[in-house]
Tab-separated table of N, CA, C and O in Angstrom:
chain	number	residue	atom	x	y	z
A	1	MET	N	112.230	43.599	62.606
A	1	MET	CA	113.204	43.966	61.616
A	1	MET	C	114.639	43.950	62.288
A	1	MET	O	114.748	44.367	63.418
A	2	SER	N	115.521	43.224	61.674
A	2	SER	CA	116.923	43.102	62.303
A	2	SER	C	117.614	44.411	62.020
A	2	SER	O	117.483	45.157	61.210
A	3	SER	N	118.688	44.503	62.997
A	3	SER	CA	119.396	45.721	62.898
A	3	SER	C	120.241	45.829	61.689
A	3	SER	O	120.969	46.768	61.477
A	4	GLU	N	120.342	44.609	60.922
A	4	GLU	CA	121.404	44.757	59.857
A	4	GLU	C	120.743	45.175	58.517
A	4	GLU	O	121.438	45.374	57.567
A	5	HIS	N	119.413	45.552	58.698
A	5	HIS	CA	118.903	46.076	57.584
A	5	HIS	C	118.579	47.554	57.870
A	5	HIS	O	118.277	47.919	58.881
A	6	MET	N	118.760	48.467	56.789
A	6	MET	CA	118.616	49.940	56.827
A	6	MET	C	117.749	50.362	55.920
A	6	MET	O	117.523	49.919	54.763
A	7	GLN	N	117.102	51.388	56.226
A	7	GLN	CA	116.235	52.077	55.433
A	7	GLN	C	116.991	53.086	54.476
A	7	GLN	O	118.111	53.395	54.840
A	8	ILE	N	116.465	53.501	53.406
A	8	ILE	CA	117.218	54.438	52.473
A	8	ILE	C	117.775	55.601	53.007
A	8	ILE	O	118.923	55.978	52.744
A	9	GLY	N	117.156	56.211	54.077
A	9	GLY	CA	117.781	57.501	54.685
A	9	GLY	C	119.003	57.109	55.228
A	9	GLY	O	120.033	58.056	55.140
A	10	GLU	N	119.115	56.022	56.011
A	10	GLU	CA	120.465	55.791	56.635
A	10	GLU	C	121.490	55.401	55.712
A	10	GLU	O	122.628	55.749	56.028
A	11	VAL	N	121.096	54.704	54.573
A	11	VAL	CA	122.005	54.453	53.507
A	11	VAL	C	122.599	55.676	52.844
A	11	VAL	O	123.729	55.898	52.668
A	12	ALA	N	121.581	56.686	52.593
A	12	ALA	CA	122.007	57.877	52.083
A	12	ALA	C	122.969	58.695	52.911
A	12	ALA	O	124.026	59.234	52.511
A	13	ALA	N	122.741	58.619	54.378
A	13	ALA	CA	123.711	59.246	55.193
A	13	ALA	C	124.999	58.624	55.190
A	13	ALA	O	126.076	59.290	55.230
A	14	ARG	N	124.931	57.384	55.229
A	14	ARG	CA	126.303	56.580	55.300
A	14	ARG	C	127.152	56.746	53.946
A	14	ARG	O	128.391	56.732	54.116
A	15	THR	N	126.394	56.726	52.801
A	15	THR	CA	127.112	56.744	51.604
A	15	THR	C	127.335	58.257	51.121
A	15	THR	O	128.083	58.333	50.086
A	16	GLU	N	126.615	59.256	51.756
A	16	GLU	CA	126.731	60.571	51.252
A	16	GLU	C	126.145	60.743	49.831
A	16	GLU	O	126.596	61.626	48.969
A	17	LEU	N	125.253	59.771	49.358
A	17	LEU	CA	124.537	59.910	48.166
A	17	LEU	C	123.063	60.306	48.452
A	17	LEU	O	122.622	60.159	49.450
A	18	SER	N	122.535	60.999	47.423
A	18	SER	CA	121.038	61.496	47.706
A	18	SER	C	120.117	60.342	47.410
A	18	SER	O	120.417	59.368	46.760
A	19	LEU	N	118.893	60.463	47.996
A	19	LEU	CA	117.843	59.438	47.905
A	19	LEU	C	117.735	59.215	46.400
A	19	LEU	O	117.484	58.193	45.989
A	20	ARG	N	117.527	60.448	45.713
A	20	ARG	CA	117.212	60.350	44.355
A	20	ARG	C	118.278	59.564	43.576
A	20	ARG	O	117.970	58.526	42.645
A	21	THR	N	119.554	59.776	43.816
A	21	THR	CA	120.667	59.039	43.230
A	21	THR	C	120.719	57.581	43.577
A	21	THR	O	120.606	56.574	42.735
A	22	ILE	N	120.336	57.182	44.749
A	22	ILE	CA	120.173	55.817	45.268
A	22	ILE	C	118.961	55.074	44.459
A	22	ILE	O	119.152	54.055	43.939
A	23	ARG	N	117.939	55.740	44.339
A	23	ARG	CA	116.722	55.143	43.695
A	23	ARG	C	117.056	55.024	42.232
A	23	ARG	O	116.658	54.152	41.491
A	24	HIS	N	117.950	55.882	41.500
A	24	HIS	CA	118.290	55.742	40.238
A	24	HIS	C	119.056	54.602	39.964
A	24	HIS	O	118.865	53.767	39.100
A	25	TYR	N	119.990	54.426	40.910
A	25	TYR	CA	120.864	53.115	40.960
A	25	TYR	C	120.064	51.885	40.924
A	25	TYR	O	120.360	50.783	40.346
A	26	GLU	N	118.962	52.042	41.743
A	26	GLU	CA	118.130	50.903	41.903
A	26	GLU	C	117.309	50.595	40.498
A	26	GLU	O	117.113	49.528	40.116
A	27	GLU	N	116.783	51.731	40.085
A	27	GLU	CA	116.053	51.635	38.704
A	27	GLU	C	116.904	50.921	37.636
A	27	GLU	O	116.300	50.275	36.760
A	28	THR	N	118.191	51.295	37.661
A	28	THR	CA	119.055	50.776	36.523
A	28	THR	C	119.490	49.349	36.992
A	28	THR	O	120.426	48.854	36.062
A	29	GLY	N	119.161	48.774	38.240
A	29	GLY	CA	119.516	47.487	38.342
A	29	GLY	C	120.931	47.382	39.013
A	29	GLY	O	121.455	46.258	39.253
A	30	LEU	N	121.654	48.496	39.401
A	30	LEU	CA	122.997	48.309	39.924
A	30	LEU	C	122.854	48.033	41.412
A	30	LEU	O	123.848	47.212	41.803
A	31	VAL	N	121.888	48.429	42.170
A	31	VAL	CA	121.811	48.055	43.610
A	31	VAL	C	120.366	47.574	43.765
A	31	VAL	O	119.544	48.580	43.769
A	32	ILE	N	120.094	46.369	44.116
A	32	ILE	CA	118.729	45.929	44.415
A	32	ILE	C	118.535	45.881	45.940
A	32	ILE	O	119.267	44.938	46.458
A	33	PRO	N	117.717	46.602	46.545
A	33	PRO	CA	117.568	46.398	48.095
A	33	PRO	C	117.183	44.884	48.239
A	33	PRO	O	116.433	44.315	47.710
A	34	SER	N	117.746	44.453	49.253
A	34	SER	CA	117.703	42.998	49.636
A	34	SER	C	116.323	42.633	50.223
A	34	SER	O	115.961	41.373	50.163
A	35	ALA	N	115.662	43.586	50.835
A	35	ALA	CA	114.419	43.142	51.417
A	35	ALA	C	113.514	44.341	51.541
A	35	ALA	O	113.674	45.422	51.110
A	36	ARG	N	112.231	44.029	52.012
A	36	ARG	CA	111.317	45.185	52.329
A	36	ARG	C	110.739	44.935	53.686
A	36	ARG	O	110.668	43.910	54.265
A	37	SER	N	110.320	46.117	54.235
A	37	SER	CA	109.845	46.122	55.794
A	37	SER	C	108.491	45.790	55.496
A	37	SER	O	107.871	45.794	54.460
A	38	GLN	N	107.751	45.498	56.678
A	38	GLN	CA	106.282	45.176	56.512
A	38	GLN	C	105.486	46.292	55.983
A	38	GLN	O	104.493	46.179	55.291
A	39	GLY	N	105.911	47.628	56.212
A	39	GLY	CA	105.379	48.602	55.564
A	39	GLY	C	105.712	48.940	54.153
A	39	GLY	O	105.183	49.901	53.630
A	40	GLY	N	106.452	48.115	53.644
A	40	GLY	CA	106.878	48.240	52.131
A	40	GLY	C	108.135	49.075	51.895
A	40	GLY	O	108.380	49.258	50.709
A	41	PHE	N	108.822	49.576	52.859
A	41	PHE	CA	109.916	50.275	52.732
A	41	PHE	C	111.207	49.385	52.225
A	41	PHE	O	111.219	48.385	52.672
A	42	ARG	N	112.004	49.945	51.232
A	42	ARG	CA	113.013	49.029	50.906
A	42	ARG	C	114.141	48.985	52.018
A	42	ARG	O	114.267	49.865	52.735
A	43	LEU	N	114.662	47.863	52.145
A	43	LEU	CA	115.624	47.674	53.231
A	43	LEU	C	116.976	47.214	52.585
A	43	LEU	O	117.021	46.364	51.630
A	44	TYR	N	118.136	47.849	53.006
A	44	TYR	CA	119.312	47.635	52.459
A	44	TYR	C	120.244	46.943	53.516
A	44	TYR	O	120.041	47.117	54.678
A	45	THR	N	121.307	46.091	53.064
A	45	THR	CA	122.254	45.462	53.863
A	45	THR	C	123.552	46.091	53.777
A	45	THR	O	123.782	46.988	52.886
A	46	GLU	N	124.544	45.609	54.524
A	46	GLU	CA	125.907	46.087	54.431
A	46	GLU	C	126.486	45.747	53.040
A	46	GLU	O	127.266	46.697	52.481
A	47	ASP	N	125.919	44.774	52.361
A	47	ASP	CA	126.511	44.282	51.089
A	47	ASP	C	126.040	45.473	50.055
A	47	ASP	O	126.700	45.888	49.143
A	48	ASP	N	124.679	45.896	50.270
A	48	ASP	CA	124.185	46.872	49.422
A	48	ASP	C	124.903	48.259	49.610
A	48	ASP	O	125.055	48.918	48.549
A	49	VAL	N	125.177	48.639	50.817
A	49	VAL	CA	125.981	49.822	51.035
A	49	VAL	C	127.425	49.713	50.416
A	49	VAL	O	127.810	50.669	49.767
A	50	ALA	N	127.974	48.560	50.584
A	50	ALA	CA	129.519	48.331	49.763
A	50	ALA	C	129.327	48.507	48.345
A	50	ALA	O	130.104	49.179	47.637
A	51	ARG	N	128.283	48.011	47.652
A	51	ARG	CA	128.010	48.171	46.281
A	51	ARG	C	127.838	49.555	45.880
A	51	ARG	O	128.470	50.170	44.998
A	52	LEU	N	127.069	50.356	46.694
A	52	LEU	CA	126.912	51.797	46.526
A	52	LEU	C	128.231	52.539	46.681
A	52	LEU	O	128.430	53.541	45.885
A	53	MET	N	129.102	52.181	47.467
A	53	MET	CA	130.363	52.919	47.679
A	53	MET	C	131.197	52.469	46.425
A	53	MET	O	132.062	53.419	46.144
A	54	VAL	N	131.150	51.319	45.932
A	54	VAL	CA	131.917	51.003	44.627
A	54	VAL	C	131.513	52.149	43.639
A	54	VAL	O	132.379	52.679	42.856
A	55	ILE	N	130.024	52.132	43.440
A	55	ILE	CA	129.596	53.056	42.397
A	55	ILE	C	130.041	54.522	42.746
A	55	ILE	O	130.364	55.238	41.695
A	56	ARG	N	129.831	54.908	44.025
A	56	ARG	CA	130.204	56.249	44.389
A	56	ARG	C	131.687	56.579	44.020
A	56	ARG	O	132.001	57.771	43.598
A	57	ARG	N	132.614	55.571	44.106
A	57	ARG	CA	133.980	55.830	43.833
A	57	ARG	C	134.326	55.851	42.359
A	57	ARG	O	135.210	56.542	41.875
A	58	MET	N	133.427	54.977	41.610
A	58	MET	CA	133.668	54.942	40.097
A	58	MET	C	133.285	56.208	39.322
A	58	MET	O	133.702	56.604	38.423
A	59	LYS	N	132.040	56.682	39.856
A	59	LYS	CA	131.420	57.696	39.100
A	59	LYS	C	132.299	58.960	38.763
A	59	LYS	O	132.453	59.417	37.576
A	60	PRO	N	133.046	59.639	39.803
A	60	PRO	CA	133.891	60.787	39.453
A	60	PRO	C	135.024	60.346	38.621
A	60	PRO	O	135.699	61.323	37.953
A	61	LEU	N	135.499	59.168	38.347
A	61	LEU	CA	136.474	58.698	37.457
A	61	LEU	C	135.982	58.601	36.064
A	61	LEU	O	136.713	58.153	35.133
A	62	GLY	N	134.621	58.860	35.873
A	62	GLY	CA	134.104	58.887	34.484
A	62	GLY	C	133.697	57.499	33.962
A	62	GLY	O	133.389	57.270	32.863
A	63	PHE	N	133.646	56.432	34.854
A	63	PHE	CA	133.097	55.266	34.448
A	63	PHE	C	131.551	55.315	34.263
A	63	PHE	O	130.686	55.993	34.909
A	64	THR	N	131.028	54.450	33.231
A	64	THR	CA	129.607	54.681	32.775
A	64	THR	C	128.823	53.662	33.731
A	64	THR	O	129.521	52.709	34.351
A	65	LEU	N	127.524	53.684	33.764
A	65	LEU	CA	126.668	52.728	34.417
A	65	LEU	C	126.987	51.298	33.941
A	65	LEU	O	126.945	50.486	34.790
A	66	ASP	N	127.087	51.089	32.642
A	66	ASP	CA	127.423	49.805	32.096
A	66	ASP	C	128.608	49.180	32.648
A	66	ASP	O	128.790	48.137	32.848
A	67	GLN	N	129.711	50.110	32.698
A	67	GLN	CA	131.030	49.715	33.281
A	67	GLN	C	130.820	49.309	34.723
A	67	GLN	O	131.347	48.385	35.187
A	68	MET	N	130.050	50.168	35.459
A	68	MET	CA	129.958	49.758	36.869
A	68	MET	C	129.182	48.407	36.904
A	68	MET	O	129.650	47.596	37.886
A	69	ARG	N	128.163	48.325	36.196
A	69	ARG	CA	127.338	46.943	36.124
A	69	ARG	C	128.309	45.832	35.936
A	69	ARG	O	128.319	44.796	36.508
A	70	ASP	N	129.161	46.025	34.795
A	70	ASP	CA	130.283	45.096	34.447
A	70	ASP	C	131.130	44.612	35.635
A	70	ASP	O	131.397	43.443	35.878
A	71	LEU	N	131.727	45.550	36.342
A	71	LEU	CA	132.624	45.289	37.436
A	71	LEU	C	131.807	44.670	38.498
A	71	LEU	O	132.484	43.797	39.061
A	72	LEU	N	130.771	45.282	38.822
A	72	LEU	CA	130.015	44.548	40.015
A	72	LEU	C	129.676	43.163	39.648
A	72	LEU	O	129.716	42.136	40.660
A	73	ASP	N	129.305	42.896	38.431
A	73	ASP	CA	129.043	41.493	38.103
A	73	ASP	C	130.323	40.620	38.107
A	73	ASP	O	130.186	39.471	38.759
A	74	ALA	N	131.421	41.177	37.782
A	74	ALA	CA	132.569	40.314	37.931
A	74	ALA	C	132.989	40.136	39.299
A	74	ALA	O	133.212	38.933	39.759
A	75	THR	N	132.878	41.200	40.141
A	75	THR	CA	133.241	40.846	41.674
A	75	THR	C	132.126	40.044	42.322
A	75	THR	O	132.555	39.303	43.244
A	76	ASP	N	130.782	40.189	41.924
A	76	ASP	CA	129.818	39.231	42.482
A	76	ASP	C	130.286	37.885	42.148
A	76	ASP	O	130.071	36.959	43.165
A	77	ARG	N	130.550	37.582	41.028
A	77	ARG	CA	130.849	36.126	40.692
A	77	ARG	C	132.159	35.636	41.388
A	77	ARG	O	132.186	34.584	41.805
A	78	LEU	N	133.111	36.526	41.510
A	78	LEU	CA	134.316	36.127	42.190
A	78	LEU	C	134.059	35.848	43.540
A	78	LEU	O	134.670	35.026	44.233
A	79	ASP	N	133.103	36.736	44.265
A	79	ASP	CA	132.944	36.551	45.552
A	79	ASP	C	131.845	35.686	46.084
A	79	ASP	O	131.474	35.524	47.235
A	80	SER	N	131.081	34.981	45.020
A	80	SER	CA	129.918	34.202	45.305
A	80	SER	C	130.180	32.901	45.996
A	80	SER	O	129.254	32.335	46.630
A	81	GLY	N	131.392	32.551	46.043
A	81	GLY	CA	131.780	31.191	46.741
A	81	GLY	C	131.519	29.956	45.819
A	81	GLY	O	131.727	28.874	46.114
A	82	GLU	N	131.001	30.207	44.518
A	82	GLU	CA	130.708	29.053	43.645
A	82	GLU	C	131.946	28.646	43.038
A	82	GLU	O	132.872	29.423	42.873
A	83	GLU	N	132.025	27.514	42.714
A	83	GLU	CA	133.144	26.891	42.051
A	83	GLU	C	133.313	27.430	40.664
A	83	GLU	O	132.314	27.158	39.834
A	84	LEU	N	134.339	28.054	40.363
A	84	LEU	CA	134.623	28.555	38.978
A	84	LEU	C	135.746	27.727	38.154
A	84	LEU	O	136.640	27.517	38.901
A	85	ALA	N	135.439	27.601	36.920
A	85	ALA	CA	136.589	26.986	36.153
A	85	ALA	C	137.706	27.911	36.267
A	85	ALA	O	137.591	29.264	36.169
A	86	ALA	N	138.944	27.438	36.099
A	86	ALA	CA	140.171	28.257	36.142
A	86	ALA	C	140.154	29.321	35.003
A	86	ALA	O	140.393	30.553	35.320
A	87	ASP	N	139.686	28.977	33.853
A	87	ASP	CA	139.821	30.090	32.697
A	87	ASP	C	138.688	31.082	32.984
A	87	ASP	O	138.890	32.300	32.761
A	88	GLU	N	137.556	30.682	33.613
A	88	GLU	CA	136.654	31.730	33.808
A	88	GLU	C	136.990	32.595	34.949
A	88	GLU	O	136.926	33.826	34.854
A	89	ARG	N	137.678	32.015	36.072
A	89	ARG	CA	137.982	32.910	37.116
A	89	ARG	C	139.146	33.712	36.579
A	89	ARG	O	139.167	35.032	36.978
A	90	GLU	N	140.122	33.352	35.808
A	90	GLU	CA	141.113	34.164	35.164
A	90	GLU	C	140.475	35.388	34.348
A	90	GLU	O	140.870	36.462	34.507
A	91	ALA	N	139.461	35.018	33.633
A	91	ALA	CA	138.768	36.071	32.825
A	91	ALA	C	138.275	37.047	33.574
A	91	ALA	O	138.203	38.329	33.327
A	92	LEU	N	137.587	36.671	34.751
A	92	LEU	CA	136.941	37.833	35.767
A	92	LEU	C	138.030	38.511	36.271
A	92	LEU	O	137.828	39.780	36.380
A	93	LEU	N	139.026	37.915	36.688
A	93	LEU	CA	140.281	38.733	37.328
A	93	LEU	C	140.720	39.624	36.393
A	93	LEU	O	141.035	40.798	36.726
A	94	GLU	N	140.842	39.330	35.145
A	94	GLU	CA	141.259	40.261	34.135
A	94	GLU	C	140.479	41.303	33.827
A	94	GLU	O	140.841	42.354	33.680
A	95	ARG	N	139.153	41.133	33.940
A	95	ARG	CA	138.288	42.265	33.893
A	95	ARG	C	138.363	43.290	34.996
A	95	ARG	O	138.349	44.432	34.807
A	96	VAL	N	138.581	42.733	36.305
A	96	VAL	CA	138.733	43.453	37.260
A	96	VAL	C	140.063	44.401	37.305
A	96	VAL	O	140.153	45.516	37.487
A	97	ARG	N	141.116	43.626	36.710
A	97	ARG	CA	142.486	44.368	36.534
A	97	ARG	C	142.357	45.381	35.485
A	97	ARG	O	142.982	46.405	35.730
A	98	GLY	N	141.542	45.357	34.496
A	98	GLY	CA	141.235	46.388	33.523
A	98	GLY	C	140.702	47.517	34.163
A	98	GLY	O	141.217	48.647	33.993
A	99	TYR	N	139.719	47.343	35.166
A	99	TYR	CA	139.174	48.414	35.809
A	99	TYR	C	140.249	49.121	36.730
A	99	TYR	O	140.316	50.409	36.818
A	100	GLU	N	140.949	48.367	37.357
A	100	GLU	CA	142.039	48.893	38.229
A	100	GLU	C	142.971	49.717	37.448
A	100	GLU	O	143.411	50.781	37.883
A	101	GLN	N	143.461	49.327	36.227
A	101	GLN	CA	144.384	49.987	35.477
A	101	GLN	C	143.696	51.353	34.967
A	101	GLN	O	144.376	52.428	35.085
A	102	ASP	N	142.446	51.330	34.652
A	102	ASP	CA	141.735	52.461	34.199
A	102	ASP	C	141.672	53.464	35.234
A	102	ASP	O	141.762	54.690	35.114
A	103	ALA	N	141.365	52.936	36.548
A	103	ALA	CA	141.244	54.052	37.700
A	103	ALA	C	142.692	54.511	38.013
A	103	ALA	O	142.688	55.724	38.258
A	104	ALA	N	143.736	53.821	37.906
A	104	ALA	CA	144.987	54.340	38.158
A	104	ALA	C	145.276	55.436	37.099
A	104	ALA	O	146.046	56.330	37.541
A	105	GLU	N	144.985	55.170	35.882
A	105	GLU	CA	145.288	56.226	34.956
A	105	GLU	C	144.444	57.582	35.189
A	105	GLU	O	144.942	58.619	35.043
A	106	GLN	N	143.274	57.238	35.640
A	106	GLN	CA	142.405	58.420	36.087
A	106	GLN	C	143.008	59.229	37.253
A	106	GLN	O	142.964	60.495	37.239
A	107	VAL	N	143.491	58.452	38.139
A	107	VAL	CA	144.111	58.966	39.373
A	107	VAL	C	145.224	59.962	38.872
A	107	VAL	O	145.445	61.045	39.352
A	108	GLU	N	146.145	59.503	37.983
A	108	GLU	CA	147.118	60.333	37.496
A	108	GLU	C	146.772	61.516	36.752
A	108	GLU	O	147.506	62.538	36.945
A	109	LYS	N	145.688	61.463	36.016
A	109	LYS	CA	145.117	62.596	35.298
A	109	LYS	C	144.667	63.528	36.335
A	109	LYS	O	144.914	64.975	36.154
A	110	LEU	N	144.009	63.137	37.343
A	110	LEU	CA	143.555	63.982	38.372
A	110	LEU	C	144.608	64.749	39.289
A	110	LEU	O	144.511	65.913	39.531
A	111	ARG	N	145.657	63.766	39.348
A	111	ARG	CA	146.902	64.508	40.136
A	111	ARG	C	147.350	65.702	39.292
A	111	ARG	O	147.858	66.654	39.852
A	112	THR	N	147.458	65.518	37.994
A	112	THR	CA	148.060	66.477	37.191
A	112	THR	C	147.139	67.673	37.233
A	112	THR	O	147.462	68.826	37.301
A	113	GLN	N	145.838	67.583	37.144
A	113	GLN	CA	144.829	68.607	37.153
A	113	GLN	C	144.957	69.380	38.482
A	113	GLN	O	144.998	70.651	38.572
A	114	LEU	N	145.131	68.667	39.431
A	114	LEU	CA	145.102	69.252	40.784
A	114	LEU	C	146.479	70.057	41.115
A	114	LEU	O	146.413	71.077	41.610
A	115	ALA	N	147.647	69.559	40.535
A	115	ALA	CA	148.847	70.393	40.596
A	115	ALA	C	148.750	71.576	39.761
A	115	ALA	O	149.123	72.545	40.206
A	116	ARG	N	148.011	71.554	38.580
A	116	ARG	CA	147.831	72.871	37.776
A	116	ARG	C	146.919	73.841	38.549
A	116	ARG	O	147.172	74.996	38.476
A	117	ALA	N	145.822	73.250	39.151
A	117	ALA	CA	144.949	74.137	39.964
A	117	ALA	C	145.705	74.747	41.122
A	117	ALA	O	145.549	75.928	41.297
A	118	GLU	N	146.523	74.127	41.750
A	118	GLU	CA	147.259	74.572	42.934
A	118	GLU	C	148.156	75.669	42.464
A	118	GLU	O	148.317	76.690	43.037
A	119	GLU	N	148.889	75.404	41.263
A	119	GLU	CA	149.828	76.434	40.782
A	119	GLU	C	149.158	77.714	40.335
A	119	GLU	O	149.546	78.936	40.606
A	120	PHE	N	147.841	77.636	39.716
A	120	PHE	CA	147.048	78.680	39.449
A	120	PHE	C	146.635	79.568	40.564
A	120	PHE	O	146.790	80.753	40.543
A	121	ALA	N	146.143	78.779	41.662
A	121	ALA	CA	145.718	79.559	42.951
A	121	ALA	C	146.970	80.217	43.507
A	121	ALA	O	146.812	81.368	43.849
A	122	ALA	N	148.147	79.554	43.559
A	122	ALA	CA	149.350	80.303	44.133
A	122	ALA	C	149.736	81.323	43.308
A	122	ALA	O	150.189	82.537	43.733
A	123	THR	N	149.540	81.412	41.961
A	123	THR	CA	149.858	82.559	40.987
A	123	THR	C	148.900	83.702	41.450
A	123	THR	O	149.442	84.880	41.552
A	124	LEU	N	147.666	83.393	41.657
A	124	LEU	CA	146.670	84.525	41.932
A	124	LEU	C	146.939	85.159	43.224
A	124	LEU	O	146.946	86.311	43.400
A	125	ARG	N	147.401	84.243	44.275
A	125	ARG	CA	147.605	84.680	45.595
A	125	ARG	C	148.894	85.642	45.564
A	125	ARG	O	148.929	86.747	46.159
A	126	GLU	N	149.954	85.184	44.718
A	126	GLU	CA	151.065	86.082	44.592
A	126	GLU	C	150.752	87.322	43.945
A	126	GLU	O	151.324	88.370	44.318
A	127	ARG	N	149.963	87.245	42.944
A	127	ARG	CA	149.521	88.479	42.284
A	127	ARG	C	148.889	89.433	43.154
A	127	ARG	O	149.004	90.655	43.062
A	128	LEU	N	147.941	88.872	44.073
A	128	LEU	CA	147.274	89.879	44.997
A	128	LEU	C	148.288	90.565	45.926
A	128	LEU	O	147.839	91.630	46.378
A	129	THR	N	149.211	89.910	46.315
A	129	THR	CA	150.235	90.422	47.333
A	129	THR	C	150.812	91.527	46.661
A	129	THR	O	151.539	92.423	47.285
A	130	ARG	N	151.036	91.685	45.393
A	130	ARG	CA	151.593	92.800	44.638
A	130	ARG	C	150.847	93.961	44.267
A	130	ARG	O	151.327	94.946	43.864
A	131	VAL	N	149.640	93.922	44.734
A	131	VAL	CA	148.887	95.125	44.413
A	131	VAL	C	149.161	96.284	45.517
A	131	VAL	O	149.297	95.967	46.702
A	132	PRO	N	149.646	97.362	45.099
A	132	PRO	CA	150.072	98.437	45.988
A	132	PRO	C	148.935	98.880	46.980
A	132	PRO	O	147.587	98.939	46.509
A	133	ALA	N	149.300	99.262	48.131
A	133	ALA	CA	148.286	99.609	49.150
A	133	ALA	C	147.821	100.978	48.794
A	133	ALA	O	148.620	101.846	48.238
A	134	LEU	N	146.465	101.278	49.070
A	134	LEU	CA	146.061	102.565	48.812
A	134	LEU	C	146.653	103.729	49.676
A	134	LEU	O	146.761	103.399	50.894
């Protein structure tokens, strides 16, 4: 077994995803392990880990599994090295741009939520300092 292949436990440690989550993404076809060991264990490559990291970053932003699949399909085709017609390449890039814009909007919403949460925590801290000592 070459060092470039990893078993699921190492992948889970590297991606900070649970074994169950990784298996779920495998069942839904988002990440298919590239190989199997002689003992039948799934083996993952750096590319598989990179795909899982894309998924891990998309999930908290509210993207669906179908959207994840769509983005991964677009980036797979752009990265495949195959000759793409100019209009097909532009359509793929446009799909990726759409996800980038959606992600940027989600980041702005999260920044607003974070600012409000920090204000609230500060208000509570300030309130606690006004409690008279016994």
